[in-house]
Tab-separated table of C-alpha atoms in Angstrom:
chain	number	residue	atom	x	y	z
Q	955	UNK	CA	-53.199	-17.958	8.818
Q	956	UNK	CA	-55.006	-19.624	5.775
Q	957	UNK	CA	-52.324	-19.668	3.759
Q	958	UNK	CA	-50.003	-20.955	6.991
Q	959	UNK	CA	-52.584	-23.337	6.958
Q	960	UNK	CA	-52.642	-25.186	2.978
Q	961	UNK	CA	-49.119	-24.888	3.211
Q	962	UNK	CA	-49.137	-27.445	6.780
Q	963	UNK	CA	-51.664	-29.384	5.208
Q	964	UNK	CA	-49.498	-29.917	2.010
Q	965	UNK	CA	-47.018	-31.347	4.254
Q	966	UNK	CA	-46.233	-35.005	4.306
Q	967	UNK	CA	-45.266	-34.149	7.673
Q	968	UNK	CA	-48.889	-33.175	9.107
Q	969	UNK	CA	-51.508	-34.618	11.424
Q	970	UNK	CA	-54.434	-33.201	13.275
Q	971	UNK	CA	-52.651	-33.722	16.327
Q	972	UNK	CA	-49.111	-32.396	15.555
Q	973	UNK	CA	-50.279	-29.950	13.143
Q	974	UNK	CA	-49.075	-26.785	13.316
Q	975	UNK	CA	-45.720	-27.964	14.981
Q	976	UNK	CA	-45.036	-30.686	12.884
Q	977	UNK	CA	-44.655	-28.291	9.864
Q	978	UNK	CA	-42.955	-26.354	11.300
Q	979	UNK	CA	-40.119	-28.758	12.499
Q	980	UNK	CA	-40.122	-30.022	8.966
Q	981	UNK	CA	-39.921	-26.741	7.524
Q	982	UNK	CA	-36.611	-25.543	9.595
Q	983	UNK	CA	-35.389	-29.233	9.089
Q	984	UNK	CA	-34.668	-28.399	5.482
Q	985	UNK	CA	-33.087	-25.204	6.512
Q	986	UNK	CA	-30.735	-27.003	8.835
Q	987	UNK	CA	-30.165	-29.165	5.962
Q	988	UNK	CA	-29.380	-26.117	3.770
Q	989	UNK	CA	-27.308	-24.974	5.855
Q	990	UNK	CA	-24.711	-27.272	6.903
Q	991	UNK	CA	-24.407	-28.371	3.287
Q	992	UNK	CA	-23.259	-24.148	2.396
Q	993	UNK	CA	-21.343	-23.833	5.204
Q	994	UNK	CA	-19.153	-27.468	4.386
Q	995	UNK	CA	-19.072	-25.984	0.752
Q	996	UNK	CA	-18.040	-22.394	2.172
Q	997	UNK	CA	-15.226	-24.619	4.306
Q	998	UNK	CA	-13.678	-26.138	0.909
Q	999	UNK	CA	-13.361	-23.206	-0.529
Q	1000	UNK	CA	-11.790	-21.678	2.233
Q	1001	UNK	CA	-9.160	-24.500	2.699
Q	1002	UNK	CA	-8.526	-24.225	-1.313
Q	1003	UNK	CA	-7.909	-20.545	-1.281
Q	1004	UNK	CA	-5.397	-21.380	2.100
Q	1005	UNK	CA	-3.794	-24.194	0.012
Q	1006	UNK	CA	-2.828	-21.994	-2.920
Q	1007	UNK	CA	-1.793	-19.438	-0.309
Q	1008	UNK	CA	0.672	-21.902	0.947
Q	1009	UNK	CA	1.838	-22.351	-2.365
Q	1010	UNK	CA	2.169	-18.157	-3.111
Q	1011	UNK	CA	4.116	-17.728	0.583
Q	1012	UNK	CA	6.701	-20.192	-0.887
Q	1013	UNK	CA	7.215	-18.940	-4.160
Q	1014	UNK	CA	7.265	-15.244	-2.763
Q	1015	UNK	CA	9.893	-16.258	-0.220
Q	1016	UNK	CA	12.117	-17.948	-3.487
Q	1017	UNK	CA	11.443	-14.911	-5.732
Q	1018	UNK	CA	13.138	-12.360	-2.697
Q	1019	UNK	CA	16.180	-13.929	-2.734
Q	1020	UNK	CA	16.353	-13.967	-6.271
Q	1021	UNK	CA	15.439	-10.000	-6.425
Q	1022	UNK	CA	18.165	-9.430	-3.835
Q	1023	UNK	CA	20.620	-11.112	-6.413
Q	1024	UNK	CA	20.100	-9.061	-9.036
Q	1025	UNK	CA	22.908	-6.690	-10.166
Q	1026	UNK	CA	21.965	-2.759	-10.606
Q	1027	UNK	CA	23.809	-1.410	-13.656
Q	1028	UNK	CA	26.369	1.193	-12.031
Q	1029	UNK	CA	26.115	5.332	-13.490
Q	1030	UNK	CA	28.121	5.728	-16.336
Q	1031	UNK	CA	27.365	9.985	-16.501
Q	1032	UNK	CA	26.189	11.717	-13.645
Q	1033	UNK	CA	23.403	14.366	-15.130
Q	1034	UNK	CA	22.090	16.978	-12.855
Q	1035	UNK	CA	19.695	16.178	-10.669
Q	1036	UNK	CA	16.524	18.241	-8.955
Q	1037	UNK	CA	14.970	16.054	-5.781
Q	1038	UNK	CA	11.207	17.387	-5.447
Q	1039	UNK	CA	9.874	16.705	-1.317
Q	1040	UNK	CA	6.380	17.516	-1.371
Q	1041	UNK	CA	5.916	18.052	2.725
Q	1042	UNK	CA	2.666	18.623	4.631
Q	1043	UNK	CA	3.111	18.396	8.576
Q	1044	UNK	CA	5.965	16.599	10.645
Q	1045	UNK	CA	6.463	13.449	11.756
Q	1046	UNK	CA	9.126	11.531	14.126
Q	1047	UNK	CA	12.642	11.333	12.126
Q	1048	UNK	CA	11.442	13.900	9.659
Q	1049	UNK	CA	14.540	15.852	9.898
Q	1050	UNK	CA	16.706	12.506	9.600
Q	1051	UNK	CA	14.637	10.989	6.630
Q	1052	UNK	CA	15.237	14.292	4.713
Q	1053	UNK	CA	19.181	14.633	5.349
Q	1054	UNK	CA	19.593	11.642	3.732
Q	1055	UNK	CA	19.197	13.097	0.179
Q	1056	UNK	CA	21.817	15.522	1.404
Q	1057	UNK	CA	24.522	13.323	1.830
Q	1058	UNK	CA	24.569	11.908	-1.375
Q	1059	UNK	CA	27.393	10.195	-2.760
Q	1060	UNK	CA	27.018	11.658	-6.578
Q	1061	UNK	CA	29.336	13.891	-8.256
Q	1062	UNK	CA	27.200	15.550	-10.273
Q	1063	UNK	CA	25.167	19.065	-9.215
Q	1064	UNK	CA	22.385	17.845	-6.924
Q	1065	UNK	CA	19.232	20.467	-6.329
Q	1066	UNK	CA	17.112	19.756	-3.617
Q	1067	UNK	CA	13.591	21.893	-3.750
Q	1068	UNK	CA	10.871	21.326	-0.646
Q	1069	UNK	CA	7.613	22.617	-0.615
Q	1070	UNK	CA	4.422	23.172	1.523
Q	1071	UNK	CA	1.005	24.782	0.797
Q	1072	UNK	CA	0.874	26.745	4.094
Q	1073	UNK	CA	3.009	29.747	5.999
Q	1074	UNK	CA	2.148	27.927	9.216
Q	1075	UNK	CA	3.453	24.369	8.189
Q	1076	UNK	CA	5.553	23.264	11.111
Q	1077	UNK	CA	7.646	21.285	7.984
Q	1078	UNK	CA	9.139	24.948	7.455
Q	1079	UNK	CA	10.961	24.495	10.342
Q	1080	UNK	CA	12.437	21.372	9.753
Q	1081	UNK	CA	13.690	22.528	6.481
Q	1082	UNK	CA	15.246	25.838	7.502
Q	1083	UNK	CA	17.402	23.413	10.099
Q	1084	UNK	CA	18.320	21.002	7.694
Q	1085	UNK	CA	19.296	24.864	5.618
Q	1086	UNK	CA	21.243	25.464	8.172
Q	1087	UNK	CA	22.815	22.118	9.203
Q	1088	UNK	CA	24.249	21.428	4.936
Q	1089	UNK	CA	25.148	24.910	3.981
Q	1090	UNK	CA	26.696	23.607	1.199
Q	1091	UNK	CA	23.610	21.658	0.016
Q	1092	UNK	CA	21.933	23.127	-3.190
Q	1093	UNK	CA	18.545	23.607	-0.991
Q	1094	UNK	CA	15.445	25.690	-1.931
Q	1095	UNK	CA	11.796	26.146	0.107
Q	1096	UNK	CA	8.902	26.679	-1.762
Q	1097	UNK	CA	5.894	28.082	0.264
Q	1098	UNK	CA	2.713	28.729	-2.554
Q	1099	UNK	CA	-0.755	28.222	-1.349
Q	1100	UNK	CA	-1.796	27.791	-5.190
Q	1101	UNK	CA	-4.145	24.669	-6.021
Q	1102	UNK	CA	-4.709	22.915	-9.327
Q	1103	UNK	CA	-6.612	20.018	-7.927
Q	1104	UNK	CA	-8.045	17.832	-5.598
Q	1105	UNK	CA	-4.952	16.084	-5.177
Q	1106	UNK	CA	-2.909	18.269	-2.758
Q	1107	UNK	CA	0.110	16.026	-3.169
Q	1108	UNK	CA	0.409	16.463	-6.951
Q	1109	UNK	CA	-0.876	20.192	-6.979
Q	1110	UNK	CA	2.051	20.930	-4.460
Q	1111	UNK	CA	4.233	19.045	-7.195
Q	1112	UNK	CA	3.171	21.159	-9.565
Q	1113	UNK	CA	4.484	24.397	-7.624
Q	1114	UNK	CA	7.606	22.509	-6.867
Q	1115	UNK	CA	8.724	21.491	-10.110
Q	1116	UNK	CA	8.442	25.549	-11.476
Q	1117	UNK	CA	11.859	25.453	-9.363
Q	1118	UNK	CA	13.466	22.478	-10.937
Q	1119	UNK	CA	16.869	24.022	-12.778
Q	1120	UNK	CA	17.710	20.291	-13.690
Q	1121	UNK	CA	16.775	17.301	-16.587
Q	1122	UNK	CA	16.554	14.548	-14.465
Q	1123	UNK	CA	13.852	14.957	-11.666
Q	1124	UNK	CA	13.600	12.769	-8.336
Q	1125	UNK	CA	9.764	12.728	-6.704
Q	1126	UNK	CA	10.218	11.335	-3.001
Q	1127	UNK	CA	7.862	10.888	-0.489
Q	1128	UNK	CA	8.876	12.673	2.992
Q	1129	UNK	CA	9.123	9.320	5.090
Q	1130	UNK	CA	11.337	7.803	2.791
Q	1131	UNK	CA	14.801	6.592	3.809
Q	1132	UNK	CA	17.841	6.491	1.550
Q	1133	UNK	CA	21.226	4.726	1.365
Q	1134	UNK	CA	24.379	7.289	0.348
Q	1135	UNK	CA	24.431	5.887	-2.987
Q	1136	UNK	CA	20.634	5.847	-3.791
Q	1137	UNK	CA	21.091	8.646	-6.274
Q	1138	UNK	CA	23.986	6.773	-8.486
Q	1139	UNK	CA	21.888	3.565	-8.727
Q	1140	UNK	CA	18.977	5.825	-9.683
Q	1141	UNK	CA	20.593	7.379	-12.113
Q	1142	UNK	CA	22.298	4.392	-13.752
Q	1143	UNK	CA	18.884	2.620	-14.096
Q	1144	UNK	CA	17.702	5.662	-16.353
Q	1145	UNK	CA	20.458	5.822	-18.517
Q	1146	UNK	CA	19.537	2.189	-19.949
Q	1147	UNK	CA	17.808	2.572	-23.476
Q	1148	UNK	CA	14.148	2.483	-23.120
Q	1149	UNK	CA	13.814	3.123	-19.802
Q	1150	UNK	CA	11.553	6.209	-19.280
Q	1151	UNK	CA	10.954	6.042	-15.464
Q	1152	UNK	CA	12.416	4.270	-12.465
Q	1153	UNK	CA	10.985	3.299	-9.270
Q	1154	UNK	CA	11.669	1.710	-6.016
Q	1155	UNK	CA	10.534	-1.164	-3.654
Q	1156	UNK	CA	10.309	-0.103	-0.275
Q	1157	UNK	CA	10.686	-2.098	3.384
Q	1158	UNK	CA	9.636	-0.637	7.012
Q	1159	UNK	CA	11.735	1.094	9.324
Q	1160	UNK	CA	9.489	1.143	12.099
Q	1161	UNK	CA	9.253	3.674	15.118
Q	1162	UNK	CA	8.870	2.191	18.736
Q	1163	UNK	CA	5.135	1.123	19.446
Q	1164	UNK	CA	2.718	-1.434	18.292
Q	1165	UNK	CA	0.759	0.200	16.044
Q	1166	UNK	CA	3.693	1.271	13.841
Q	1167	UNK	CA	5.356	-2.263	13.914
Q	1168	UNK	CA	2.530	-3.911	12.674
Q	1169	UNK	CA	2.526	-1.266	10.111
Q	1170	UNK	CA	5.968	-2.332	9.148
Q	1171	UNK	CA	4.889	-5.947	9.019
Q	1172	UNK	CA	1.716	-5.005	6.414
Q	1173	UNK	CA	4.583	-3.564	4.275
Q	1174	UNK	CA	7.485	-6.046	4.743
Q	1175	UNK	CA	5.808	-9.440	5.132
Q	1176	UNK	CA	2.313	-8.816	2.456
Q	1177	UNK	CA	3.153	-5.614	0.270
Q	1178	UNK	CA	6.749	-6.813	-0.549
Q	1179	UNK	CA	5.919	-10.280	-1.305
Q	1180	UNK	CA	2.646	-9.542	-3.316
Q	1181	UNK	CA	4.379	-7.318	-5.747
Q	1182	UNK	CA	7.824	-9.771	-6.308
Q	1183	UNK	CA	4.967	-12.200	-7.221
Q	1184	UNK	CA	2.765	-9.983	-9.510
Q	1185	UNK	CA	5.886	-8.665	-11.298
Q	1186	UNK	CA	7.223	-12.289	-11.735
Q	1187	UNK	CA	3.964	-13.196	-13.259
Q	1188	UNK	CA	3.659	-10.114	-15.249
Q	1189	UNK	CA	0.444	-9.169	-13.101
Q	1190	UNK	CA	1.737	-6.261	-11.508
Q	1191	UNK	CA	2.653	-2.957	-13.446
Q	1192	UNK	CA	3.473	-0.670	-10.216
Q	1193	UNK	CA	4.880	2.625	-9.517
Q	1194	UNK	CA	5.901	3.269	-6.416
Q	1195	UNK	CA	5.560	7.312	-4.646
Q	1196	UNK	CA	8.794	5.763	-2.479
Q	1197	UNK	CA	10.983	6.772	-5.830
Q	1198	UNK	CA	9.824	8.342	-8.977
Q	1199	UNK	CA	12.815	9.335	-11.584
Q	1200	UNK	CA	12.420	10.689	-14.817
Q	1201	UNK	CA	13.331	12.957	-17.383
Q	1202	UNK	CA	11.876	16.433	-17.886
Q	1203	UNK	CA	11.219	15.320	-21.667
Q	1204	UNK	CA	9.368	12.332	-20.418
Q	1205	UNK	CA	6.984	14.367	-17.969
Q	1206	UNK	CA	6.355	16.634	-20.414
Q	1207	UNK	CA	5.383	14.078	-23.011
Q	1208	UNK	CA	2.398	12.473	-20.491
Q	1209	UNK	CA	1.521	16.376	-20.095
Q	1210	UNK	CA	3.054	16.941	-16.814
Q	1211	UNK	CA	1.687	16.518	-12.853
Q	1212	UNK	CA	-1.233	18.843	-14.499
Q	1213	UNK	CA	-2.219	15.060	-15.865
Q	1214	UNK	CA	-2.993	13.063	-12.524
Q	1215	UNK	CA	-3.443	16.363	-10.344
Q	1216	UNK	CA	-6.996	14.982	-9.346
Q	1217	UNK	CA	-5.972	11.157	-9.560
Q	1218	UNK	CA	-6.280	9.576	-6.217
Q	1219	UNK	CA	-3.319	7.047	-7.579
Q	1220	UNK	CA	-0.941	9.573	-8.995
Q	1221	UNK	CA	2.131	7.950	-8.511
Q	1222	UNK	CA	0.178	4.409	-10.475
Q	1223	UNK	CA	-0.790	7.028	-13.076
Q	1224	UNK	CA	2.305	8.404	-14.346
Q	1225	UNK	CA	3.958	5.379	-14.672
Q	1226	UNK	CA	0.919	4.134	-16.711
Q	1227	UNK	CA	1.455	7.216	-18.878
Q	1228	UNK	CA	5.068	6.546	-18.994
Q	1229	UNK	CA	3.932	2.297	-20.389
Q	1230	UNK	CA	1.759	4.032	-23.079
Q	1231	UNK	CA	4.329	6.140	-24.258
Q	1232	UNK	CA	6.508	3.117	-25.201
Q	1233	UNK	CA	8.730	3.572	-22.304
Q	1234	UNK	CA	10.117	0.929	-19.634
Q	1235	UNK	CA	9.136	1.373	-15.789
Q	1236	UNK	CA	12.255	0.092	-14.424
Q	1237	UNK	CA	12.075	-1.365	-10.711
Q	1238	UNK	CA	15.823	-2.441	-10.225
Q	1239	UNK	CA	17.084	-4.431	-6.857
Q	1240	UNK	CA	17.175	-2.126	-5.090
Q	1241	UNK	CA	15.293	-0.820	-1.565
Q	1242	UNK	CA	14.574	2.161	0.211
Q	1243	UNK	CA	12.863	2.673	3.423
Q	1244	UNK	CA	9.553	3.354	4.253
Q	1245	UNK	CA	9.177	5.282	7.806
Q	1246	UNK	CA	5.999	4.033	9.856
Q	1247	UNK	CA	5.342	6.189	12.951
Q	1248	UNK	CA	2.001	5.324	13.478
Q	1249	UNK	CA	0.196	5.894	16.894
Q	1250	UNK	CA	-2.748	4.665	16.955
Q	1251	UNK	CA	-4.917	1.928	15.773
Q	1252	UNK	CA	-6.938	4.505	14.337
Q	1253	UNK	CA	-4.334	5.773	12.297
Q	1254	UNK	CA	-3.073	2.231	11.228
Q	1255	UNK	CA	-6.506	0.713	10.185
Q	1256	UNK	CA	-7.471	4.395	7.791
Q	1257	UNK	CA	-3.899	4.248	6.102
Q	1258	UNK	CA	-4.492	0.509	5.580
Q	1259	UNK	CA	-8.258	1.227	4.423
Q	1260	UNK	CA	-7.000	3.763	1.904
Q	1261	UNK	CA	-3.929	2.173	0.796
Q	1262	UNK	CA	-6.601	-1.151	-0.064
Q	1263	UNK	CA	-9.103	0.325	-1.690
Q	1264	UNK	CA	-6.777	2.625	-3.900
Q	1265	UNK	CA	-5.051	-0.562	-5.038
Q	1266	UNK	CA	-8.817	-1.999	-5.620
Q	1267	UNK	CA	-9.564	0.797	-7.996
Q	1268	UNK	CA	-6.879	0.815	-9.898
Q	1269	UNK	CA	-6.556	-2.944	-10.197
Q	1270	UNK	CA	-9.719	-4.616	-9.433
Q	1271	UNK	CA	-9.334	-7.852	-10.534
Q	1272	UNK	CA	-5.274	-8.050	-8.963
Q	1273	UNK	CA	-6.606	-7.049	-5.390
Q	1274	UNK	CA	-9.400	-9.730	-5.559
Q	1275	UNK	CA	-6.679	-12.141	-6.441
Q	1276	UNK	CA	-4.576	-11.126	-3.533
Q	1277	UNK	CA	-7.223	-12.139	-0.989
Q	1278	UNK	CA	-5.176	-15.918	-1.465
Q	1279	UNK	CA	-2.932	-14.469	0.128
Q	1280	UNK	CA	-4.519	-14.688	3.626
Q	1281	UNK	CA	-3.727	-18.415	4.207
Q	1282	UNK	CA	-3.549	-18.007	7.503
Q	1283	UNK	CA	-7.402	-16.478	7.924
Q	1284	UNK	CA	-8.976	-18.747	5.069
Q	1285	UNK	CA	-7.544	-21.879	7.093
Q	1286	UNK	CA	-8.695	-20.462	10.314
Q	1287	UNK	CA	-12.387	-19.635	8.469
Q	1288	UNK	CA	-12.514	-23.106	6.722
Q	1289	UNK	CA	-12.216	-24.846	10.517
Q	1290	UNK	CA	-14.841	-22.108	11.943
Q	1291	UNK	CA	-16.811	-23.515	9.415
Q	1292	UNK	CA	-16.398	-27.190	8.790
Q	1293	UNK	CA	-15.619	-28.047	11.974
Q	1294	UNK	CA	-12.119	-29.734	13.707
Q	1295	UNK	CA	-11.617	-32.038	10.561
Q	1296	UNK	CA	-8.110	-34.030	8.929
Q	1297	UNK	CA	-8.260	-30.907	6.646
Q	1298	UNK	CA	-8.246	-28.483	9.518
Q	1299	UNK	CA	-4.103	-29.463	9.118
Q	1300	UNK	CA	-3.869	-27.024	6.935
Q	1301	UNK	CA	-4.237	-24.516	9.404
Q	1302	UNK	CA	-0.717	-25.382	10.364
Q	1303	UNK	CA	0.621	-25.433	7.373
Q	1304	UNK	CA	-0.660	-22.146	6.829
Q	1305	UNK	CA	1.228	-20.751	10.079
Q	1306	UNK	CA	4.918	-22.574	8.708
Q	1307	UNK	CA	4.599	-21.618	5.119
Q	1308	UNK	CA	3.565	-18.240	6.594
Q	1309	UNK	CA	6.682	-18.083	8.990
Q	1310	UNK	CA	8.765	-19.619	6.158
Q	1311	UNK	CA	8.064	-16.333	3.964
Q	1312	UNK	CA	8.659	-13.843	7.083
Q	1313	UNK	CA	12.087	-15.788	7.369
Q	1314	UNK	CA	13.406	-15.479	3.617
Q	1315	UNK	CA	11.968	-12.052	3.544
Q	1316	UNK	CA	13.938	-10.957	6.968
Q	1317	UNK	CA	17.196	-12.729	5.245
Q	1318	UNK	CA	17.066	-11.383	2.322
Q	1319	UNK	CA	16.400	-8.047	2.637
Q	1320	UNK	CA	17.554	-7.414	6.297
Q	1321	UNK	CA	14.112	-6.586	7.619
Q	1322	UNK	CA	13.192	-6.226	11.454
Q	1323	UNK	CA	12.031	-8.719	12.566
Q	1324	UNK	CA	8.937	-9.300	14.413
Q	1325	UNK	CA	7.945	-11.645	17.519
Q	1326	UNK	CA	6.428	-14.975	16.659
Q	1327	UNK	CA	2.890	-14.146	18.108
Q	1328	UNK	CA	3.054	-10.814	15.464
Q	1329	UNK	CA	2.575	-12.828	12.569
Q	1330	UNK	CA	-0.364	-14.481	12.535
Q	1331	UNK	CA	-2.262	-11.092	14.200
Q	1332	UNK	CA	-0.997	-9.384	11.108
Q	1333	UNK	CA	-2.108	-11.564	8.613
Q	1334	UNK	CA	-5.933	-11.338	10.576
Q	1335	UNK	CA	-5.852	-7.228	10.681
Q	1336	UNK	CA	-4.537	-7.598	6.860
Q	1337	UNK	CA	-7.256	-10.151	5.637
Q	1338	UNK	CA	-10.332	-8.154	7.660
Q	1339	UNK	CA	-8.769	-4.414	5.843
Q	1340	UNK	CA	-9.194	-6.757	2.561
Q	1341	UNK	CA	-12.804	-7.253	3.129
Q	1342	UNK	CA	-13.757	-4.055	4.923
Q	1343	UNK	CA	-11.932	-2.266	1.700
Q	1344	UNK	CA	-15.299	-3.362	-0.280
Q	1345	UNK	CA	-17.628	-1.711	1.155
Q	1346	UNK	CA	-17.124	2.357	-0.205
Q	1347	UNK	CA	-15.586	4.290	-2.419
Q	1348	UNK	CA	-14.377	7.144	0.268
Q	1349	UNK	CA	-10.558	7.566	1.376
Q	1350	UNK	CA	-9.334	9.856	4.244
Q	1351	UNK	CA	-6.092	11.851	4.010
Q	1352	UNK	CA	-4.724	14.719	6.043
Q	1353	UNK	CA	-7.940	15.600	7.722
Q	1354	UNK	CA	-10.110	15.069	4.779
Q	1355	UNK	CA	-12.340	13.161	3.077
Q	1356	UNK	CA	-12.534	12.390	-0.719
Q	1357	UNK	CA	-15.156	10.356	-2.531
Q	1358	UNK	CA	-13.371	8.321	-5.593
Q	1359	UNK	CA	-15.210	8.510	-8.578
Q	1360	UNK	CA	-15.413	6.126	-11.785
Q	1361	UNK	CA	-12.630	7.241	-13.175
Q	1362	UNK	CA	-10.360	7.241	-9.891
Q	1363	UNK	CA	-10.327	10.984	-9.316
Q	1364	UNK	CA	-11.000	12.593	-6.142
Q	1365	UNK	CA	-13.762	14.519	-5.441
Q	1366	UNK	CA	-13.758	16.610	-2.151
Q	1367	UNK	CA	-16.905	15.878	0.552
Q	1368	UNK	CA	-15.361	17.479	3.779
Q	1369	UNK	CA	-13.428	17.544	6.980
Q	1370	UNK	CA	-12.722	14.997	9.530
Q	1371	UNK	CA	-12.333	15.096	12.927
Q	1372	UNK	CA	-8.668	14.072	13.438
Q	1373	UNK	CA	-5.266	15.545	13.742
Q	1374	UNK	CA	-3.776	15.865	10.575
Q	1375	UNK	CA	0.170	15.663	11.655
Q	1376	UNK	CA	-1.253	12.306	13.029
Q	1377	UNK	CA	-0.360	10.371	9.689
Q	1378	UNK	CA	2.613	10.225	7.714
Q	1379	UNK	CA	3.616	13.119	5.460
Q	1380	UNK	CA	3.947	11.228	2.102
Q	1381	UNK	CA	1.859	10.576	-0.557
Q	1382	UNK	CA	-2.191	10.244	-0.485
Q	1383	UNK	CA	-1.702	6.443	-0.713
């Protein structure tokens, strides 16, 4: 109390009659002050950030159509070719997603090698129908329990590849989806000089339900459009688990899966490898599809969480960049903030430059589209992932739980309580 006391006394505010109150209704006075002023500073901020994500959603929605006119070089030989389908669990459309590789349209000899880590995987089943529904396909299944790492993914890699007769592998993730002529375009990509490694940009194919539509709106209408930026403005070095290709020779020059079998970003890894090597990463025009089947919101928000923070450890300073991105969200924040303003327009120019992009994306690359009210929920679930993914460093995949460390390995801590055939069979990320 004495020192409540010199402090009200030392106030220009104070009387003997007041007293006590009187400071005190100066004192939160200044706070009040204080904080209007950081909260109209906090609202600028937030409208600037929408602004230049205005400007982003248009360029991104010029730079698709541009992608989509770019020729892929056509196969001039037709090498042997081993697919590896690392599998763990089922999924809806499993058995459709995988046929596609059988139905190839390449003449050359095409091996096909699957492989789980468990007798008891109900993905054995899948692949002894697709055995028996393309006899003719050059298929083999590859059961081994064996481990190398923490990376279960890679490690089952590892046990595939022992199987691989061919030069030129093929690393796919299980929900991928693939056009007839997917390998030849491949192919002809990594017969261009330099090129050591080719990948793929992926769009949604969603399954009925909410959950997994809004999943295919993170991926066509924010991952799509962040990366046809970042590689335009050489910001973006990616490498996509949707389609790995390479060369034997190549893999074994970066030291093989043995190299990223604890990364939690394997498939960003090797094509860093492949960059140091003095090799190209090629990502031609061309797009495969990426199955969502999610079933829950559960499901949806951990996938997002662990597909945001892996891209936050591996590229720290890109992610932070992409939080621009929200327009949408930062308007919305900058009005929460400042108040009903003239610059709370921006708001709607947020939403048209927003639906702008959705429309030159759905053109261009045939996506689904998505009702109007989808949109702008999206772009809130995708801006509150971005700021939850700060806060930890642990990622959840198939019913467990990894810490990342420093150097973006994975470091086992335990089991969660959650089906594991719940999420998609494909890569940790």
């Amino acid at each position: 109390m004495t020192v409540l006391s010199y402090a009200c006394e030392a106030c220009p505010t104070w009387d003997k009659m007041a007293g006590f109150h009187a400071c005190l209704a100066w004192g939160w006075g200044d706070v009040d002050v204080f904080f209007v002023e950081a909260t109209g500073v906090a609202s600028v901020i937030c409208y600037a950030a929408a602004v230049c994500g205005c400007v982003y959603a248009l360029a991104a929605g010029l730079l698709a159509r541009g992608f989509v006119r770019t020729q892929i070089t056509p196969a001039k030989s037709f090498p042997s070719v081993t697919i590896l389908k690392p599998l763990h669990g089922t999924e809806p459309g499993l058995l459709a997603n995988l046929a596609g590789f059988c139905v190839q349209d390449y003449p050359g000899p095409v091996q096909i090698v699957f492989g789980v880590e468990d007798h008891a995987d109900p993905a054995i089943d899948v692949v002894c129908n697709l055995i028996a529904e393309f006899p003719d396909c050059d298929i083999e299944l590859v059961v081994n329990s064996v481990s190398h790492g923490t990376n279960r993914k890679v490690s089952n890699l590892i046990n595939l590849a022992a199987k691989a007769r061919h030069d030129v592998l093929v690393l796919s993730d299980s929900d991928i989806i693939v056009d007839p002529d997917y390998l030849q375009n491949i192919v002809g990509v990594l017969d261009e000089p330099g090129v050591g490694l080719v990948t793929c940009l992926y769009r949604s194919a969603a399954a009925p339900g909410l959950w997994a539509r809004l999943a295919a709106a993170a991926i066509d209408h924010h991952f799509l459009p962040s990366v046809l930026v970042g590689l335009k403005l050489g910001l973006a070095k990616p490498c996509f688990g949707s389609t790995i290709a390479l060369r034997k020779t190549t893999l074994a020059m970066i030291g093989g899966f043995h190299s990223v079998v604890d990364q939690l970003a394997d498939d960003y890894a090797i094509g860093e490898m492949v960059r140091r090597a003095g090799l190209t990463v090629a990502i031609p025009s061309l797009t495969v599809e990426h199955a969502c089947t999610h079933q829950t919101a559960r499901d949806l928000f951990h996938h997002e969480l662990r597909w945001a923070r892996t891209i936050r450890f591996v590229d720290a300073f890109g992610f932070i960049g992409t939080g621009v991105t929200h327009a949408f969200p930062l308007a919305l924040l900058g009005t929460v903030l400042g108040g009903i303003t003239p610059a709370s327009i921006i708001v709607i120019a947020a939403l048209a430059c927003r639906f702008s992009l959705q429309r030159q994306l759905d053109r261009a690359l045939g996506l689904q589209s998505n009702p109007f009210w989808m949109g702008p929920f999206r772009d809130m679930l995708s801006c509150a992932v971005f700021f939850v993914s700060f806060f930890g460093r642990a990622v959840e995949w198939r019913g467990r739980r990894y810490a990342v460390l420093a150097d973006n390995t994975l470091a086992y801590t335990g089991e969660v309580s959650r089906n594991a055939n719940s999420v998609p069979s494909g890569a940790l990320v």
